[in-house]
Short mmCIF file of C-alpha atoms in Angstrom, two decimals:
data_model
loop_
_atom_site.label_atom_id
_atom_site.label_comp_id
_atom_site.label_asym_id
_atom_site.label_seq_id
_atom_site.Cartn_x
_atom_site.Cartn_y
_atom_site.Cartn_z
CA UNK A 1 115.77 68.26 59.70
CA UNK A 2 112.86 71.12 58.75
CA UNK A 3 112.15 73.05 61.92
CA UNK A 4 109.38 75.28 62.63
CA UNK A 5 109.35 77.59 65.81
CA UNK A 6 106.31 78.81 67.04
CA UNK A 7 105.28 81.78 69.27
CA UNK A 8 101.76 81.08 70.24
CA UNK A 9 99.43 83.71 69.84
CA UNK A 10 97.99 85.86 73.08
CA UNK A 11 94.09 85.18 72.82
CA UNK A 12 93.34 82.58 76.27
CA UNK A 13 94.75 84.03 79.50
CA UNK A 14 94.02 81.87 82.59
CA UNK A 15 92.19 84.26 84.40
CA UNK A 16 90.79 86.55 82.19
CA UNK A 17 90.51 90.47 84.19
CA UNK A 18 90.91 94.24 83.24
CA UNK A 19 93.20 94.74 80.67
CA UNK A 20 96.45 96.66 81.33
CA UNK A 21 96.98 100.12 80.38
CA UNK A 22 96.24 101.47 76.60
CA UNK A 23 95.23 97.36 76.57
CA UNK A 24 96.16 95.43 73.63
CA UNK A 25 97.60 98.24 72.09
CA UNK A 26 100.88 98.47 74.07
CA UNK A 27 103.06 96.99 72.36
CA UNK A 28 104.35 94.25 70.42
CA UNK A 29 107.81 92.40 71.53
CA UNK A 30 110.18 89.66 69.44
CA UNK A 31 109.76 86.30 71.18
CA UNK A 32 113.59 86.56 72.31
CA UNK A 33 114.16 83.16 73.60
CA UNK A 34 113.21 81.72 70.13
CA UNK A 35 115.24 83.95 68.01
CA UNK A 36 118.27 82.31 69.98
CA UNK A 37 117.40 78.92 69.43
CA UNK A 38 116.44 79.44 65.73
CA UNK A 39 120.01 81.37 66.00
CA UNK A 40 122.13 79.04 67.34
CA UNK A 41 120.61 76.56 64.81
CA UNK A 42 121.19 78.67 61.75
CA UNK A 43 124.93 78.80 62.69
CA UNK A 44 125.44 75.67 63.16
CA UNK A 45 124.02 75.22 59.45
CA UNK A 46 122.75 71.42 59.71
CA UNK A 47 119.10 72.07 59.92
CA UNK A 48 116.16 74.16 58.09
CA UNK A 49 114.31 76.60 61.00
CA UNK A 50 111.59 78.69 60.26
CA UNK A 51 110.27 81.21 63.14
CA UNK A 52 106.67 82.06 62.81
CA UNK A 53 105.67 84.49 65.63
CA UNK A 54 101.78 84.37 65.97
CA UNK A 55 101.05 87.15 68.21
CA UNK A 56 102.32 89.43 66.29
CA UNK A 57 100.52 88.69 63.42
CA UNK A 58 97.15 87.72 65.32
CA UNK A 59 96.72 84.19 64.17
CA UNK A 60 93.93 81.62 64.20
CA UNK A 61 94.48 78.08 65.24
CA UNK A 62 93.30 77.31 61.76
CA UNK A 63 95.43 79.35 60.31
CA UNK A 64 98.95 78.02 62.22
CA UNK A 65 97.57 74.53 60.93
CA UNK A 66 97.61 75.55 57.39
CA UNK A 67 101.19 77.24 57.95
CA UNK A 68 102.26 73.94 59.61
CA UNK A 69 100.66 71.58 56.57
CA UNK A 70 102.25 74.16 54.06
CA UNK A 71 105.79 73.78 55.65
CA UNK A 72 106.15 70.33 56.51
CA UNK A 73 107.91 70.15 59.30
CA UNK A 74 109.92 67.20 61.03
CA UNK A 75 109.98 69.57 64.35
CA UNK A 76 108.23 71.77 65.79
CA UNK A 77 109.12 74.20 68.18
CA UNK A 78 106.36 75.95 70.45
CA UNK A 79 107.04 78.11 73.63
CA UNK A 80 104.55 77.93 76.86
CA UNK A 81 103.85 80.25 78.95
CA UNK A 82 101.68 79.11 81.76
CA UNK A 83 99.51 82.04 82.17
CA UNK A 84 98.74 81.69 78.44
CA UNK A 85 99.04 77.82 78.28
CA UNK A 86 95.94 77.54 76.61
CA UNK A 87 97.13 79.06 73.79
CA UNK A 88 100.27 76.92 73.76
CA UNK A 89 98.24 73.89 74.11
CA UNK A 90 96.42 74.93 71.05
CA UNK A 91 99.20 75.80 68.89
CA UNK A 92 99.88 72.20 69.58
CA UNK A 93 97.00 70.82 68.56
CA UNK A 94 96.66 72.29 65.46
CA UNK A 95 100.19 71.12 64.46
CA UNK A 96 99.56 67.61 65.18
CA UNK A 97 95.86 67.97 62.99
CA UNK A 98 98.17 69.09 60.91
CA UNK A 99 100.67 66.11 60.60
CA UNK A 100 99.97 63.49 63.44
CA UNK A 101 103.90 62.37 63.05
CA UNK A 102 105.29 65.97 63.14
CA UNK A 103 107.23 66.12 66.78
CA UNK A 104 106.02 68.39 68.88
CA UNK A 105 109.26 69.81 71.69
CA UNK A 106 107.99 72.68 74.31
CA UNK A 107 110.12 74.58 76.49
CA UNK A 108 109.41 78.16 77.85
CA UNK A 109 108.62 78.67 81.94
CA UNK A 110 105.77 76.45 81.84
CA UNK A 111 107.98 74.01 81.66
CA UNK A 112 109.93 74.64 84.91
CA UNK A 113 107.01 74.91 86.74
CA UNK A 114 105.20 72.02 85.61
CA UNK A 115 107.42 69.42 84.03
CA UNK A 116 105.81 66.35 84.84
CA UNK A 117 102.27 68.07 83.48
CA UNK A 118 103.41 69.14 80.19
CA UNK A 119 104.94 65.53 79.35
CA UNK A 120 101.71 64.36 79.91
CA UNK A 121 99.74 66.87 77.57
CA UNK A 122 98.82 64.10 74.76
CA UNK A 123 100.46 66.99 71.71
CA UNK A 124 103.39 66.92 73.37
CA UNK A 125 106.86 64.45 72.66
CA UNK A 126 109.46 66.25 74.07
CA UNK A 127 109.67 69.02 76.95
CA UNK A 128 112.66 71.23 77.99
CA UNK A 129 112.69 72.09 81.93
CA UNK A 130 115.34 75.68 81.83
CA UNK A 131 116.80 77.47 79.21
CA UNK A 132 116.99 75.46 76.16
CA UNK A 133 119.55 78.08 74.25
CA UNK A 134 122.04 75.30 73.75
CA UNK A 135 120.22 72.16 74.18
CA UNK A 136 117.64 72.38 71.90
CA UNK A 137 119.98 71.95 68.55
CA UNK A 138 121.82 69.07 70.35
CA UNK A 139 117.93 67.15 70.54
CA UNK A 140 117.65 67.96 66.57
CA UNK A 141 121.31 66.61 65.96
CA UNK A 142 120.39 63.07 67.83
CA UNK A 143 116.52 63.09 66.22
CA UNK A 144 117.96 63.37 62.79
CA UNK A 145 120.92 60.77 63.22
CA UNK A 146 118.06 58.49 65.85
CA UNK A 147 119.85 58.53 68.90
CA UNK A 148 118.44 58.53 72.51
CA UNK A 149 118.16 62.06 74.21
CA UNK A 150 117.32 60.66 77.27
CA UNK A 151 120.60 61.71 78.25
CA UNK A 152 120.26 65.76 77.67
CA UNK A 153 119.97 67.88 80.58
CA UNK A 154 116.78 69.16 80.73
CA UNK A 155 114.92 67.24 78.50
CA UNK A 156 111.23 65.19 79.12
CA UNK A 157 110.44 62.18 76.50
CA UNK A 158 107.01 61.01 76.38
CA UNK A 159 106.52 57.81 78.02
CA UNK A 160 109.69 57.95 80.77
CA UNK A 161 109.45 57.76 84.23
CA UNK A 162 111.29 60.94 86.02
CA UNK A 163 111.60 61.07 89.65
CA UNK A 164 114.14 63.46 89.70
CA UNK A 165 112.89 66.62 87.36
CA UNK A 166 115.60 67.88 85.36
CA UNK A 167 116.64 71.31 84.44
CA UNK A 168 119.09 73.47 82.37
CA UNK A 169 120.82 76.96 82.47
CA UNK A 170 122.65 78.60 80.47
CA UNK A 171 125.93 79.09 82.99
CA UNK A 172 127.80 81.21 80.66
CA UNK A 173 125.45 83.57 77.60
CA UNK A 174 128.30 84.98 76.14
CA UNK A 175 128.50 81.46 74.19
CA UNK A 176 125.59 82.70 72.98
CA UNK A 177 125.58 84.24 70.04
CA UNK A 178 123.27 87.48 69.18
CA UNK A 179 120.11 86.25 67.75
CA UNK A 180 119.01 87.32 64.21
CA UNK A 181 116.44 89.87 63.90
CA UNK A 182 116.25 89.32 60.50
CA UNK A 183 114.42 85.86 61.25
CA UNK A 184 111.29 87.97 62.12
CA UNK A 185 109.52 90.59 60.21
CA UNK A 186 111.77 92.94 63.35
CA UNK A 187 110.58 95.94 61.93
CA UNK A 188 106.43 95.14 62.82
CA UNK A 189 107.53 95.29 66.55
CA UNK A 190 106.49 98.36 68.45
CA UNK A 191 106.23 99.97 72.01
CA UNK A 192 104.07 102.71 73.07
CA UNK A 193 106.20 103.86 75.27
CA UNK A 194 108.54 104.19 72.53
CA UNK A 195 109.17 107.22 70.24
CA UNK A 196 109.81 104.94 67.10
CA UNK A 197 109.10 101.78 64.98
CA UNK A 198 110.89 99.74 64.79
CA UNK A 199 111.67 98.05 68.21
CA UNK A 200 113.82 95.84 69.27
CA UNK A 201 114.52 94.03 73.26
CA UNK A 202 117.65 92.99 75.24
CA UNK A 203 118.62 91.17 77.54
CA UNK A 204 121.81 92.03 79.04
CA UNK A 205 121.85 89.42 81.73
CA UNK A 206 119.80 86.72 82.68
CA UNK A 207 117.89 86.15 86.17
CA UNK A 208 116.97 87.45 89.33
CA UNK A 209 118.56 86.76 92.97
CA UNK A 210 115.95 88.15 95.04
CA UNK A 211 112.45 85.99 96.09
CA UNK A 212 109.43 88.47 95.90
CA UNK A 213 106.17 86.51 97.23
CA UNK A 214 104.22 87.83 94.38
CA UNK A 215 106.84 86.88 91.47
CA UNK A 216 107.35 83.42 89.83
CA UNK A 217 111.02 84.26 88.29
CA UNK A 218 112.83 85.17 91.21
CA UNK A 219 115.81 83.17 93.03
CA UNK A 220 117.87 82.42 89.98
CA UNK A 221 121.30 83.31 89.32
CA UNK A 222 122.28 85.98 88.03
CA UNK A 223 124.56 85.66 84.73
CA UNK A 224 125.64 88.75 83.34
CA UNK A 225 126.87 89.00 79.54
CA UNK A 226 130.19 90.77 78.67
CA UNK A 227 129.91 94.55 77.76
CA UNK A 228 131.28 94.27 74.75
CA UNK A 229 128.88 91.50 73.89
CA UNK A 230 126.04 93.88 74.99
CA UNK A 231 126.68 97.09 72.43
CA UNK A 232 128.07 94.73 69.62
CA UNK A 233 124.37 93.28 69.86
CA UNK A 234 123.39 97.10 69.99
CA UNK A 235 125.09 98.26 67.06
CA UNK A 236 123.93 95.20 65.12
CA UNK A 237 120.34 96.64 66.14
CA UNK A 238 121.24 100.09 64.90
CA UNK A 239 121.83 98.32 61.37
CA UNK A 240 119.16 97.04 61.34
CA UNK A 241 117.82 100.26 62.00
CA UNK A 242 116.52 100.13 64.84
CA UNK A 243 116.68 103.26 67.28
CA UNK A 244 114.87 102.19 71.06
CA UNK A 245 115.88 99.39 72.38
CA UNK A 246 114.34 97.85 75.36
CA UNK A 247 116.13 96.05 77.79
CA UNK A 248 114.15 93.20 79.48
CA UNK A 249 116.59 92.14 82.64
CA UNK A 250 114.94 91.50 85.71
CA UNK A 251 117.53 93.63 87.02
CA UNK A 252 119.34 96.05 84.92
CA UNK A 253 120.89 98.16 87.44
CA UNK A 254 121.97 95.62 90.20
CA UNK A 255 125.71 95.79 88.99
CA UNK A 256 126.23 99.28 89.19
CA UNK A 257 129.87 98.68 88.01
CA UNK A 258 128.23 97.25 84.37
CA UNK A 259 125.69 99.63 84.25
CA UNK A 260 128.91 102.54 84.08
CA UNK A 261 130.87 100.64 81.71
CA UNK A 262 127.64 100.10 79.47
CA UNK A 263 126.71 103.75 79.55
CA UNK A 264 130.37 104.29 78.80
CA UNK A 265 130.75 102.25 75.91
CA UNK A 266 127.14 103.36 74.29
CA UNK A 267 128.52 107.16 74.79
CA UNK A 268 132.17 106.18 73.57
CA UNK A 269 130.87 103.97 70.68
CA UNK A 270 128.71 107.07 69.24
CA UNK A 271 125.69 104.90 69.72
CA UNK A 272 123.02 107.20 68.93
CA UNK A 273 119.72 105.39 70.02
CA UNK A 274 116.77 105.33 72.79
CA UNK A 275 116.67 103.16 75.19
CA UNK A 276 114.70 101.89 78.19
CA UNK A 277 115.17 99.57 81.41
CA UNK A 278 113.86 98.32 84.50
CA UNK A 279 115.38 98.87 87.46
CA UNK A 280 114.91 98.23 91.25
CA UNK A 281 114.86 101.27 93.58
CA UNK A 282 117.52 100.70 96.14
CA UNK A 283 120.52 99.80 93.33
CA UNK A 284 119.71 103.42 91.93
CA UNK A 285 122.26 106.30 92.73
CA UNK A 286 122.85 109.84 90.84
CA UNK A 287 126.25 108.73 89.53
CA UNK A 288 124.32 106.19 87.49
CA UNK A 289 121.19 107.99 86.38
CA UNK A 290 123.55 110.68 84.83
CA UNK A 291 125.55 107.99 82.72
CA UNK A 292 122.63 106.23 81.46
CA UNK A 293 121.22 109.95 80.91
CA UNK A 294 124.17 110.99 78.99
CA UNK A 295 124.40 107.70 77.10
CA UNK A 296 120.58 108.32 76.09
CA UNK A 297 118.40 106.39 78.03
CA UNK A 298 114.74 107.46 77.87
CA UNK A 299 112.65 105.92 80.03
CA UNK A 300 113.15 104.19 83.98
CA UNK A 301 110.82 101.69 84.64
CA UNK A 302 110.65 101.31 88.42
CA UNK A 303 108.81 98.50 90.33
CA UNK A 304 107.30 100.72 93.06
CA UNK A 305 104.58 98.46 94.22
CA UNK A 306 102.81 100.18 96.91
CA UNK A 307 102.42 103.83 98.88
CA UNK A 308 102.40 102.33 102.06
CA UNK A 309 105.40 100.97 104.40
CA UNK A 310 103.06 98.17 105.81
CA UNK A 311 102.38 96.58 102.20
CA UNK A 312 105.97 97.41 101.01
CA UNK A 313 106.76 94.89 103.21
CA UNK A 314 104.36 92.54 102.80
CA UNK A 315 105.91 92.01 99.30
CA UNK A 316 109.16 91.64 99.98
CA UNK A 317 110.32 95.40 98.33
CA UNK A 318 110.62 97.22 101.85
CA UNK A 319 111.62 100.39 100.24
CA UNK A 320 111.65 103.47 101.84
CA UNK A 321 108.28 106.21 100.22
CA UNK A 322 111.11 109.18 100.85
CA UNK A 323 113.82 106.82 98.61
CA UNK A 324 111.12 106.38 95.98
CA UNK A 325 110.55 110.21 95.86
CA UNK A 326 114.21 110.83 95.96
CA UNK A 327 114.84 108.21 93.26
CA UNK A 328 112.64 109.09 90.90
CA UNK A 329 112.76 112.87 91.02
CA UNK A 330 116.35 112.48 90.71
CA UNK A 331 115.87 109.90 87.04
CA UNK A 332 113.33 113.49 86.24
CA UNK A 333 115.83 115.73 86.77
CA UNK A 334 117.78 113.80 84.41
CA UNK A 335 115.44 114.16 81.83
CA UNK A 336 114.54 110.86 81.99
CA UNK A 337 111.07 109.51 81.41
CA UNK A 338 109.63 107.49 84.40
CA UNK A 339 107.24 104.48 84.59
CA UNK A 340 106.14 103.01 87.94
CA UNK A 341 104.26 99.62 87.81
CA UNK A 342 102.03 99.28 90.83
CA UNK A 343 99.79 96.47 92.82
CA UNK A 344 96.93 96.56 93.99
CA UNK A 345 94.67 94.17 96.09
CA UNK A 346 97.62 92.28 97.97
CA UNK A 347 96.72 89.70 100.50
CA UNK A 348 95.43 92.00 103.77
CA UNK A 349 95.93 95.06 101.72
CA UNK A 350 92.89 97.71 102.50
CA UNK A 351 90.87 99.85 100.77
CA UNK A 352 92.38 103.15 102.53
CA UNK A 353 96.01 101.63 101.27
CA UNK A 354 95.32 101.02 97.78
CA UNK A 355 93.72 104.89 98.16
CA UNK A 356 97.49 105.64 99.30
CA UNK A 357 99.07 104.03 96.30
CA UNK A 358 97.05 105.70 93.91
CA UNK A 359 97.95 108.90 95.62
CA UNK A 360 101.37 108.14 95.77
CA UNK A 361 101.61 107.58 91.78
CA UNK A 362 100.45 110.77 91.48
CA UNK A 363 102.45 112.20 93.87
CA UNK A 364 105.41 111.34 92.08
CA UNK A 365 104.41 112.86 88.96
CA UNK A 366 105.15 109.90 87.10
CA UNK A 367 105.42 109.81 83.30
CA UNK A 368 103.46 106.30 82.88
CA UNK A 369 101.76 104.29 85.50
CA UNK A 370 100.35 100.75 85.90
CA UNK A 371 97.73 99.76 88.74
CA UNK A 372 98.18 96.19 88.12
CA UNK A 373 95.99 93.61 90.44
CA UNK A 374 97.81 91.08 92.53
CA UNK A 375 97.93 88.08 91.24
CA UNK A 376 97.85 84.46 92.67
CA UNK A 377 100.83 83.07 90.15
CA UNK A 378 102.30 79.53 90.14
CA UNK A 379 104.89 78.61 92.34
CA UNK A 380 104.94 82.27 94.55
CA UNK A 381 104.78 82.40 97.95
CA UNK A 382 101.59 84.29 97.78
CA UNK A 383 99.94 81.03 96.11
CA UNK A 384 101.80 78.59 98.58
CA UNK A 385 100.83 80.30 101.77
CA UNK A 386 96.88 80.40 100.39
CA UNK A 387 97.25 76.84 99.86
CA UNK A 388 98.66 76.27 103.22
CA UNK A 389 96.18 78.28 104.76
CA UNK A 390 93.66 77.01 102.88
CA UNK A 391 92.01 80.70 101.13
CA UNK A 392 91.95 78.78 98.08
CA UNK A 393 89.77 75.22 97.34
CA UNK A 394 92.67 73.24 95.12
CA UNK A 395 95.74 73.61 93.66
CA UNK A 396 94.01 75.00 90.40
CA UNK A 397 97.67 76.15 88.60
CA UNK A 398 98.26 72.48 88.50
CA UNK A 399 94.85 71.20 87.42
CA UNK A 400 95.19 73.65 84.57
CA UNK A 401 98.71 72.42 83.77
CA UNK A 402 97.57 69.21 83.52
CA UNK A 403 94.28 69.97 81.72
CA UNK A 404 94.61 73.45 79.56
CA UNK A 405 90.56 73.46 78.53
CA UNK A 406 90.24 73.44 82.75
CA UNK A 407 88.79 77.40 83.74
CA UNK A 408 89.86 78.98 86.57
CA UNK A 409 87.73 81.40 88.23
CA UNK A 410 89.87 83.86 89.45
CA UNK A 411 93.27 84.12 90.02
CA UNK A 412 93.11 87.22 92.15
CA UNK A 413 94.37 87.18 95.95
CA UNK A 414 91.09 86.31 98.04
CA UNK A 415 90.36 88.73 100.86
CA UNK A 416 87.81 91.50 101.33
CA UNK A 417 87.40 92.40 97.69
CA UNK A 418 85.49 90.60 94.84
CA UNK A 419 86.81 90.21 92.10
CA UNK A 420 84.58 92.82 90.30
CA UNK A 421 85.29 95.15 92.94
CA UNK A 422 89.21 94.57 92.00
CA UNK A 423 88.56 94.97 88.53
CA UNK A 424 86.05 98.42 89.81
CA UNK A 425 89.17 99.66 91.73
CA UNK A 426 91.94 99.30 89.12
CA UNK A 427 89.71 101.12 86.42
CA UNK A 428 89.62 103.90 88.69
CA UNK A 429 92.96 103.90 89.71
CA UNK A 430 93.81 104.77 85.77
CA UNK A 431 91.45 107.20 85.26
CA UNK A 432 92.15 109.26 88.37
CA UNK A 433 95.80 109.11 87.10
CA UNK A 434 95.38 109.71 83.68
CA UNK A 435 92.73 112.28 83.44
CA UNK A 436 94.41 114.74 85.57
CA UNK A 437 94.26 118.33 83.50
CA UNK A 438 98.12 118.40 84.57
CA UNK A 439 99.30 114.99 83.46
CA UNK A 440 97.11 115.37 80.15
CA UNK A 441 98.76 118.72 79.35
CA UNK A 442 102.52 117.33 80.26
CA UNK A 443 101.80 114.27 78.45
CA UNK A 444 99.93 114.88 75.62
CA UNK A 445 102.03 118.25 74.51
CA UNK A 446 105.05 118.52 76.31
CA UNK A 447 106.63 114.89 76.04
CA UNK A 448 105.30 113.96 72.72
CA UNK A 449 107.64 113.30 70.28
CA UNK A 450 106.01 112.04 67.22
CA UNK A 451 102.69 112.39 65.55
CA UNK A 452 101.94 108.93 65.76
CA UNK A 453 103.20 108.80 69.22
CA UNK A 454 100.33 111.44 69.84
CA UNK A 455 97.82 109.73 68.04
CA UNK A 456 98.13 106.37 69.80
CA UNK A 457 97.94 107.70 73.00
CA UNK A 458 95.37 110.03 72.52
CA UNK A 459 93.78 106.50 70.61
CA UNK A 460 94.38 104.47 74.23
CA UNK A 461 93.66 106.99 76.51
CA UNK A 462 89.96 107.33 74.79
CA UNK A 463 89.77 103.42 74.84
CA UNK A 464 90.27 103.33 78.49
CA UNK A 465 88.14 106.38 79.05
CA UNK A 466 85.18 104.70 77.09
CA UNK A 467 85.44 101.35 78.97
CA UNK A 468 84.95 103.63 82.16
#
């Protein structure tokens, strides 16, 4: 069968507010979980795939129907994310104005969330609830020899009945094999917290074990690939030539054992690249920092949250301020770059604490900060308890799964702020971080690596400055 994948481009967010630090110029990622289905498909060598990756190259809808009339597909292929599902429900549309037979299958987290709702979507055929790594070429295998699928694990036909939703994981990623840069244009993808182009990401291990009230992807298992698995992956990257590698586990360092034994094997191996990862506070010790140090890691990026015990708490991270300053000054001492991602405008949370976070990032003299507002995200216990409490009017993450043209308002926390007085809050939280005389000097000429490094800061920090 002729296959096209499809990453949808980035251009409808739910809820649209502030953008993120240096905005839409941060940085441009390979859509992993596609490169190891088109993978796994090009092994097996019984079907035509074709990855087309529209974010990165900032496509119209127009424009992904003329690629999908041009390349005649039997399949298509399109990943949903829900905070973006308009854009996924568009990328759908324009395939089927672009061949009303050509079968449309979406997987992605949408999908887990809202099963029964994307079965329903009219552009949609087929749905995959989990991780479709393996799955997905066993649907193509029956659709091109017309068998039922009805059967697979994880998999919604149009038209059925499901009272029990079904999902898929991948128990075991080391059957799994590496997925194939070369299937995207790999060397477009960039990071500016990066020192080169191109980039590549990783993931070491899949899911997260703990249950954070603000996060939709916590409570799954944790599967960890094999070591070995990890740097052959890395050293295929480093053909490729590729030299910083992020790694995107939701927790990096919770094995401490692995993390060694990876450190180990990048040092042993002669593995000369940078390299980033996120990590969680308490699984951080000096033992470790100085291995992933020594093994070249760049740049820590540490899920601080809040300066303030009481909202620490509140979402589920209950770290310690004096382990934070103890953690981090010990990744600095390592000469390792650090990156703190903060909230602000969590349910209860006050004026005076927010104050205190943006204090404490500074505090902590922190190479890269982000004052991210709290967000009411499907399927978190922030969301359930304001629909149990009644702070918000309806269930609008499921009226927008089952309608994507349907515009939420807001999807901020409700409390004592408005939502332009979030928005007010978090653009001042970046400039009193960024505009410092001392960060700007450390920043700007001490940890500067590369002219264009320089130039797209400098380019971002303006940007921001400007939309002060």
């Amino acid at each position: 069968m002729k296959v096209l994948l499809i990453f949808p481009p980035k251009k409808s967010p739910a809820s649209a507010g502030p953008v993120e630090f240096y905005m839409e110029d941060a940085g441009s990622f390979p859509p992993l979980g596609l490169l190891h289905l088109a993978t796994l498909v090009v092994k097996e060598g019984k079907h035509k795939i074709k990855l087309i990756d529209a974010c990165l190259d900032n496509l119209s809808y127009s424009q992904i129907e003329d690629i999908v009339r041009k390349e005649t597909p039997e399949i298509v292929g399109i990943s949903w994310n829900t905070e973006y599902l308009g854009d996924g429900y568009l990328t759908a549309r324009a395939v089927k104005k672009a061949g009303k037979d050509i079968k449309v299958i979406v997987g992605g987290p949408h999908v887990f969330l809202y099963p029964i709702e994307t079965i329903n979507i009219p552009e949609v055929d087929y749905a995959v609830r989990g991780e479709a790594d393996i799955v997905f070429k066993e649907i193509l295998d029956r659709l091109s020899e017309n068998k039922s699928i009805d059967d697979l694990p994880g998999v919604l036909v149009k038209g059925k009945n499901y009272q029990v939703l079904p999902n898929v994981i991948v128990d075991e990623p080391d059957k799994l094999p590496v997925p194939d840069r070369k299937l995207t244009d790999y060397k477009r993808y960039f990071s500016l917290i990066a020192r080169g182009k191109p980039i590549t990401t990783i993931m070491s291990s899949r899911g997260c074990c703990f249950n954070c009230p603000f996060c939709p992807a916590g409570g799954t298992k944790i599967r960890d690939r094999s070591v070995k698995l990890v740097l052959d992956e890395i050293e295929q990257c480093l053909a490729l030539g590729i030299k910083d590698i992020l790694f995107f586990d939701e927790l990096f360092t919770f094995n401490k054992k692995r993390v060694l034994e990876i450190s180990k094997g990048i040092y042993e191996r002669n593995l000369k690249f940078r390299w980033n990862i996120r990590a969680r506070i308490q699984t951080m010790d000096k033992e470790m920092v100085d291995a992933m140090a020594k093994a070249g890691c760049t740049l820590i990026q540490f899920g601080i949250e809040s300066g303030t015990d009481r909202v620490q708490k509140l979402l589920g991270k209950n770290i310690a301020l004096d382990k934070i300053r103890e953690v981090v000054k010990m990744t600095q001492d390592a000469g390792i770059l650090t990156y703190g991602n903060f909230m602000i405008g969590s349910p209860t949370e006050t004026k005076e604490e927010i104050n205190k976070t943006i204090e404490f990032a500074k505090e902590l003299k922190l190479d890269f900060a982000v004052f991210a507002i709290t967000k009411l995200l499907p399927g978190t216990g922030f969301y359930k308890d304001a629909m149990a409490k009644g702070h918000v009017k309806e269930d609008f993450w499921q009226r927008y799964a089952a309608d994507p043209t349907y515009k939420i308002e807001s999807t901020y926390c409700p409390g004592d702020f408005s939502k332009q007085e979030l928005e007010s809050i978090s653009y001042h939280a970046y400039k009193s971080f960024y505009s410092r005389p001392a960060y700007i000097f450390n920043n700007y000429f001490k940890h500067i690596f590369t002219l264009r490094l320089l130039k797209d800061q400098l380019l971002a920090g303006l940007k921001l400055l400007f939309k002060l």
